[in-house]
């Protein structure tokens, strides 16, 4: 019951999820230790987004267990707000709030949700803008920023909540090729600082470089997993091999 | 582009500027139309009959008619304010998480949205008491007050739909981003969703206001002394002379046009502006 940092930060056991009659997750189990970066790869529609959205309770599950720092997510009495303060999320479509400036996007949740002092939150938000290399763009509205810049604001917005783990759902998939690099660099920086990251990605070179562990999903199950070195070289399952031959 | 087919197909529609009618702006056309209407009464006046010309008569009555028109505006603004407040609540009810609230708000909205305004006005007129007894306090319900209540009902239903439509038109990613940042539902609604909706709601809301303003003349049917009632009374006082009808009602038309047309233009401009930003 009492969780210690030596235990997995996020732990999934036999997770089942369906939308109506459509079974999307059919018994997924995985562990993420503090400071780990894991990448989930797999064909479109295999349930990758659904899988990570279950971790912060954006989707509910029908069966199994999801523990975040020892707290059960699959629990009708779950305090979702407390869970989401610990688990950040960055989306493919950035989802910045278009009526707020970049800086306001970053500092709003700390002020409104965490009830931080406004001046402190603003100082922290400015520091984060600098960290994601967007100094000078504080007062720009999302509509005035490029996709890559918006995505970095979204990362800063998530970091501002000081989460223990961040979920990234194909955060470079909607970007122009020129701006993919700057966003991946930002994530790489985070990974090096020891942030726990769960990434869904199609960027294989990136996954190989930053991930501690790779999971390959297909039709709602984890087909194969392992550290990048062995995973990419010695894939065993024919489905993994086929997928890798297509994307590498 | 040529479409090779012998089927009767609809060709692509190319958007057109408002039809330029012999190079005149809409308001110029209306002015001419009005003069054409009113013209015959000039001619009649020039035959030298020793009575006041229709325009002189209209001039005498104009202050009273203007007062009546201002009363119409007061009714329209009050009904709009009340309808907007109630409609906003109902609209929020329509997106409530509670099924019961949602269902109730939906039913009320649909009921009043699909009812003729005049019928609602009659209901308000004849079902409401002429005064409300609150213990010792007697609050009178004059006719104009009932007219405001009656007209605010369809406004309420339409505002409710405008609110619901605007909220539904936002991408679901906005909700999800807010949820994943641990905002409560109430915070999400008030800090993130509704501020973005205001922009989307403004044009249809102003449109509704124009329609409401023009509908205030319905109050004349139930005896409120607004501009139409007063016009009728003025005409009767002048002996119901037929040549007075056109100038008098033309004057009323002109008043409404002068008020509503700028609103319509402004709405179109807002719509264009927001369409560019989005
Ligand atoms: N809200 C929903 N309602 C119904 N079905 C859904 C919903 N969300 C996802 N699905 C379905 O669940 C399946 C898995 O979707 P998911 O988005 O998790 O796949 P994915 O692996 O992330 O795919 P992609 O690489 O295309 O993003 C798909 O068949 C999808 O159509
Ligand atoms: Mg996905």
PDB file of C-alpha atoms and ligand atoms in Angstrom, chain A residues 48-49 92 169-170 200, ligand 2:
ATOM      1  CA  UNK A  48      -1.343   3.267 -28.204  1.00  0.00           C
ATOM      2  CA  UNK A  49      -3.206   6.510 -27.545  1.00  0.00           C
ATOM      3  CA  UNK A  92      -0.507  15.516 -30.948  1.00  0.00           C
ATOM      4  CA  UNK A 169       1.052  11.143 -27.548  1.00  0.00           C
ATOM      5  CA  UNK A 170       2.697  11.379 -30.968  1.00  0.00           C
ATOM      6  CA  UNK A 200       3.954   7.162 -28.128  1.00  0.00           C
TER       7      UNK A 200
HETATM    8 MG1  LIG C   2      -2.893   7.705 -31.392  1.00  0.00          MG
END
